[in-house]
Each structure stands twice: as C-alpha cells, then as structure tokens.
Coordinates of C-alpha atoms in Angstrom, one line a residue:
M37 CA 14.5 17.5 125.5
K38 CA 16.9 14.6 125.8
R39 CA 16.5 13.5 122.1
P40 CA 19.1 16.1 120.7
Y41 CA 21.6 14.9 123.1
F42 CA 21.2 11.3 122.1
F43 CA 21.8 12.3 118.3
L44 CA 24.7 14.4 119.3
L45 CA 26.3 11.4 121.1
I46 CA 25.7 9.1 118.0
F47 CA 27.4 11.8 115.8
I48 CA 30.4 12.1 118.2
I49 CA 31.0 8.2 118.3
G50 CA 30.8 8.2 114.4
C51 CA 33.3 10.9 114.1
T52 CA 35.9 9.3 116.5
K53 CA 35.9 5.8 114.7
S54 CA 39.5 4.7 114.8
S55 CA 41.6 4.3 111.6
P56 CA 42.3 0.8 110.2
D57 CA 45.0 -1.1 112.1
P58 CA 48.1 -1.4 109.9
Q59 CA 49.0 -4.7 111.5
E60 CA 45.7 -6.2 110.3
I61 CA 46.3 -4.8 106.8
I62 CA 49.7 -6.4 106.5
D63 CA 48.4 -9.6 108.0
R64 CA 45.8 -9.7 105.2
T65 CA 48.3 -9.0 102.4
L66 CA 50.4 -11.9 103.7
M67 CA 47.5 -14.2 103.5
A68 CA 46.3 -12.9 100.2
S69 CA 49.8 -13.3 98.5
G70 CA 50.6 -16.6 100.1
S71 CA 53.7 -15.2 102.0
N72 CA 52.3 -17.0 105.2
L73 CA 53.3 -20.2 103.5
L74 CA 57.0 -19.4 103.1
N75 CA 57.9 -19.9 106.8
N76 CA 58.9 -23.3 105.9
A77 CA 59.9 -23.4 102.2
K78 CA 62.5 -23.5 99.5
I79 CA 62.6 -20.8 96.8
E80 CA 65.0 -20.6 93.7
F81 CA 65.0 -18.0 90.9
E82 CA 67.3 -16.3 88.5
F83 CA 67.9 -12.7 88.4
R84 CA 70.3 -10.8 86.2
D85 CA 72.5 -13.9 85.3
R86 CA 72.6 -14.9 88.9
E87 CA 70.8 -17.7 90.7
Y88 CA 69.3 -17.1 94.1
G89 CA 67.9 -19.4 96.6
L90 CA 66.3 -19.4 100.2
E91 CA 65.7 -22.2 102.6
Q92 CA 63.4 -21.0 105.4
N93 CA 62.8 -23.3 108.3
G94 CA 60.9 -21.1 110.9
G95 CA 63.7 -18.9 112.4
S96 CA 66.5 -20.7 110.6
F97 CA 67.4 -19.7 107.1
K98 CA 70.0 -20.1 104.3
M99 CA 70.3 -17.7 101.5
V100 CA 72.5 -18.4 98.5
R101 CA 73.7 -16.6 95.4
L102 CA 75.6 -18.3 92.6
W103 CA 77.0 -17.1 89.5
K104 CA 80.1 -17.5 87.1
D105 CA 82.9 -15.0 86.3
S106 CA 86.4 -14.9 85.3
L107 CA 87.4 -16.7 88.5
G108 CA 85.0 -19.5 88.0
I109 CA 81.9 -20.5 89.8
I110 CA 81.3 -18.3 92.9
R111 CA 78.8 -19.2 95.6
D112 CA 77.8 -16.9 98.4
E113 CA 75.8 -18.3 101.5
V114 CA 74.3 -16.4 104.2
T115 CA 72.9 -18.3 107.3
N116 CA 72.1 -17.6 110.9
D117 CA 75.8 -18.0 111.6
G118 CA 77.2 -15.7 109.0
F119 CA 78.6 -15.3 105.5
I120 CA 80.5 -17.9 103.5
R121 CA 82.1 -17.6 100.0
E122 CA 83.2 -20.4 97.9
V123 CA 85.2 -20.2 94.5
N124 CA 85.0 -23.3 92.4
G125 CA 83.9 -25.3 95.5
S126 CA 86.7 -24.1 97.8
K127 CA 86.0 -21.7 100.8
T128 CA 87.8 -18.3 100.4
E129 CA 88.5 -15.7 103.2
V130 CA 86.4 -12.5 102.8
I131 CA 87.2 -9.4 104.9
D132 CA 84.3 -8.4 107.2
S133 CA 83.4 -5.2 105.4
M134 CA 82.9 -7.1 102.1
A135 CA 81.1 -10.0 103.8
F136 CA 78.8 -7.3 105.1
K137 CA 78.3 -5.7 101.7
Y138 CA 77.6 -9.1 100.0
T139 CA 75.2 -10.3 102.7
N140 CA 73.3 -6.8 102.4
S141 CA 73.1 -7.4 98.6
I142 CA 71.6 -10.9 98.8
N143 CA 69.2 -9.9 101.4
S144 CA 68.1 -6.9 99.4
V145 CA 67.3 -9.1 96.2
L146 CA 65.4 -11.7 98.3
Y147 CA 63.5 -9.0 100.3
F148 CA 62.0 -7.6 97.2
A149 CA 61.5 -10.8 95.4
L150 CA 59.3 -12.4 98.1
L151 CA 57.4 -9.3 99.2
P152 CA 55.4 -9.1 101.5
F153 CA 57.0 -12.0 103.3
R154 CA 59.2 -10.1 105.7
L155 CA 56.8 -7.4 106.6
N156 CA 56.1 -9.0 110.0
D157 CA 59.7 -9.1 111.2
E158 CA 60.3 -8.0 114.7
A159 CA 62.2 -4.9 113.7
V160 CA 59.4 -3.7 111.4
I161 CA 57.3 -0.6 112.5
K162 CA 53.9 -0.2 110.8
E163 CA 52.0 3.2 110.3
Y164 CA 48.7 3.6 108.4
L165 CA 48.7 6.7 106.1
G166 CA 45.1 6.6 104.8
E167 CA 43.6 5.7 101.4
E168 CA 44.5 6.9 97.9
E169 CA 43.0 6.2 94.4
V170 CA 45.6 5.1 91.8
R171 CA 44.3 4.3 88.3
G172 CA 40.8 4.0 89.4
K173 CA 41.5 1.5 92.4
I174 CA 41.5 2.2 96.1
Y175 CA 44.6 1.6 98.0
Q176 CA 45.4 1.5 101.8
K177 CA 48.8 3.1 102.3
V178 CA 51.0 1.5 105.0
K179 CA 54.4 3.0 105.9
I180 CA 57.2 0.7 107.0
T181 CA 60.2 1.8 109.0
F182 CA 62.6 -0.2 111.1
K183 CA 64.0 -0.3 114.6
Q184 CA 67.8 0.0 114.7
E185 CA 68.1 -3.2 116.6
G186 CA 67.5 -6.0 114.2
G187 CA 66.7 -3.5 111.3
G188 CA 70.1 -4.3 109.4
K189 CA 72.5 -1.8 107.9
D190 CA 69.7 0.1 106.2
F191 CA 67.4 0.4 109.1
D192 CA 66.7 3.9 108.3
D193 CA 65.2 3.2 104.9
I194 CA 61.6 4.1 104.6
F195 CA 59.0 2.1 102.6
I196 CA 55.4 2.9 101.6
Y197 CA 53.2 0.1 100.3
W198 CA 50.0 0.7 98.2
I199 CA 47.7 -2.3 99.2
N200 CA 44.6 -2.9 97.0
K201 CA 41.7 -2.5 99.4
K202 CA 39.7 -5.0 97.3
N203 CA 42.1 -8.0 97.2
S204 CA 44.8 -7.0 99.8
L205 CA 47.5 -7.3 97.2
I206 CA 50.5 -4.9 96.9
D207 CA 50.5 -3.3 93.5
Y208 CA 52.9 -0.3 94.2
L209 CA 55.6 0.6 96.7
A210 CA 57.9 3.4 97.1
Y211 CA 61.1 3.6 99.2
S212 CA 63.7 6.0 100.2
Y213 CA 67.4 5.2 101.1
K214 CA 70.6 6.8 102.2
T215 CA 73.3 4.6 100.8
E216 CA 75.4 5.8 97.9
G217 CA 74.2 9.3 98.0
G218 CA 70.6 8.4 98.8
G219 CA 67.4 8.7 96.7
M220 CA 63.9 7.5 96.1
R221 CA 62.4 4.7 94.0
F222 CA 58.8 3.7 93.0
R223 CA 57.9 0.2 91.8
E224 CA 54.9 -1.0 89.8
A225 CA 54.1 -4.8 90.1
I226 CA 53.8 -6.4 86.7
N227 CA 53.6 -10.0 85.4
T228 CA 52.2 -11.2 88.7
R229 CA 51.7 -14.9 88.8
V230 CA 51.0 -17.6 91.4
I231 CA 53.4 -20.3 91.9
N232 CA 52.6 -23.2 94.3
G233 CA 50.1 -20.8 96.2
V234 CA 52.6 -17.9 96.5
R235 CA 52.2 -14.5 94.4
I236 CA 55.4 -13.5 92.6
A237 CA 55.7 -10.2 90.8
D238 CA 58.1 -8.5 88.6
Y239 CA 58.5 -4.7 88.8
V240 CA 59.0 -1.6 86.7
N241 CA 61.5 0.5 88.8
Y242 CA 61.1 4.3 88.6
K243 CA 62.9 7.3 90.1
P244 CA 61.2 11.0 90.4
K245 CA 62.3 13.5 87.8
V246 CA 62.3 16.2 90.5
K247 CA 62.4 16.2 94.3
I248 CA 59.1 15.1 95.7
D249 CA 57.6 13.7 99.0
L250 CA 57.8 9.9 99.2
S251 CA 54.2 9.7 100.1
S252 CA 53.1 11.4 96.8
M253 CA 55.1 8.9 94.6
A254 CA 51.9 7.3 93.3
S255 CA 50.3 10.7 92.4
S256 CA 53.6 11.5 90.5
F257 CA 53.4 8.2 88.7
E258 CA 49.9 8.8 87.5
N259 CA 51.0 12.2 86.2
N260 CA 53.9 10.7 84.3
E261 CA 56.5 12.6 86.6
L262 CA 58.7 9.5 87.0
E263 CA 61.4 8.2 85.0
E264 CA 61.7 4.5 84.3
L265 CA 65.1 3.1 85.5
S266 CA 64.9 -0.6 85.2
R267 CA 63.0 -3.8 85.1
I268 CA 63.1 -6.2 88.0
E269 CA 62.3 -9.5 86.3
L270 CA 62.6 -13.0 88.0
D271 CA 63.1 -16.0 85.8
N272 CA 62.6 -19.8 86.3
V273 CA 61.0 -19.3 89.9
L274 CA 60.6 -22.6 91.9
I275 CA 58.9 -22.7 95.2
V276 CA 58.7 -25.9 97.3
L277 CA 56.6 -25.8 100.4
D278 CA 57.4 -28.1 103.4

C-alpha cells in the first residue's frame, strides 16, 4: 500500500526541480569567452575611424578614444577620477553635460566590444528566461537589468542574451533603450575570433520592422522580420594580458 506514495513523492520532486541559476550561466560564458582574463589587461582596437583603448587593473581603469578632425587630434580619457579631453596634446575644458555624454559614448562602445566582460558588475541583475532554439541550436536566455545605483545613465536599459547551451558563448543579444526616443535592437555575432585567449566578435545590428516584445526578437530574426541597420566591426584588435 505504501508503494504508490513513494512513486508520487519521486514524481513531485522531479517536477519541482529548480531552474538553472543565471549567475552560473554568466560565469560559464565569462570563462568560455576568456573575459575572465580581462581584469588585468590592455585592449586596443579601431572602430569607425576612431581608436579605442582600455587599461583594466582590477577596480582601476582607463578608457581612451582617439581620432582626428578639423581641430586636430582629439583624445578623450575616462578614468575612475572622471573625464579629460585633449586637443593636439593640450587639455581643454568640457562642460559637465558634454563630459557625461562623451563618457557614456566611450563606455558603450567598449561595453559591446568586450562582451561578456562586464556582465558581473555589481549593478547587474540577472534573470533566467528559459531555453529557445535558434537556427537549430539550443540557447539559454538570460535577461540583464541594472540597479539605479552604479548602473550608469542608462540603468533602465534591458538586455537579453542568447547563450549557446553547448559551448556557453553568446551568439545573439537584444536590448531596449529609452534615450533619443527609445527603441530595440537585435545583434547577431559574426566573424568571431580568439585573440590571446579572448573571444572577439563583430555584429550585424538589426531593428524590428514592427513593434514586438524584446524576448521574441530571436524568433523575429528567424522569420526575417528584422531590418539590418549596420555592421559593428572592430579592426586591428590588440589584447595584452598582465
């Protein structure tokens, strides 16, 4: 008489199995992509006729953007202490609102270029959204939002990462933003390569043709319901690990 209750207990235990921990998923993708090596490193690359650099030394960092225009050579630098602009080697004053804008622009380029490097920052909130098949491969979906404190100007942006269940690498991502009228984007990783142990990817950048839910962007991608906007291509990438 006790036997049916035993099997019922086993059934209940099986049905209440917890979902994968999004923190563990992100930790695996950091290891798989080599982003765990970037805590002490120097990175340089070219993007749209501008040179970018990052020197990361634990919690200390220096981000640099360098280019040439009608004024001469402009060098922007962002550190833990703030923003500095130099024109032809001489420091120039920049009002706070513009310094904030330039800092955000530099940070954005480096954030996307080095994904998933920053996905364990203190302000990051992770949520597991389940699995989805995209082009015949199974992906674990992780939603990323940010705490207001430490989350930067765009703390209310929302990201979703499609992480390949087999190799723990990010092949697709989608995000929504509210600046400049707001919108949504979907990115497909292309031209992936490994430089000094770190995976680097270029991206095809898409937007939806009609209003859709952010979580369904991969499905819309498969159904050719997205419009290509641009290519995010990094040239002459150099990574030096300390």
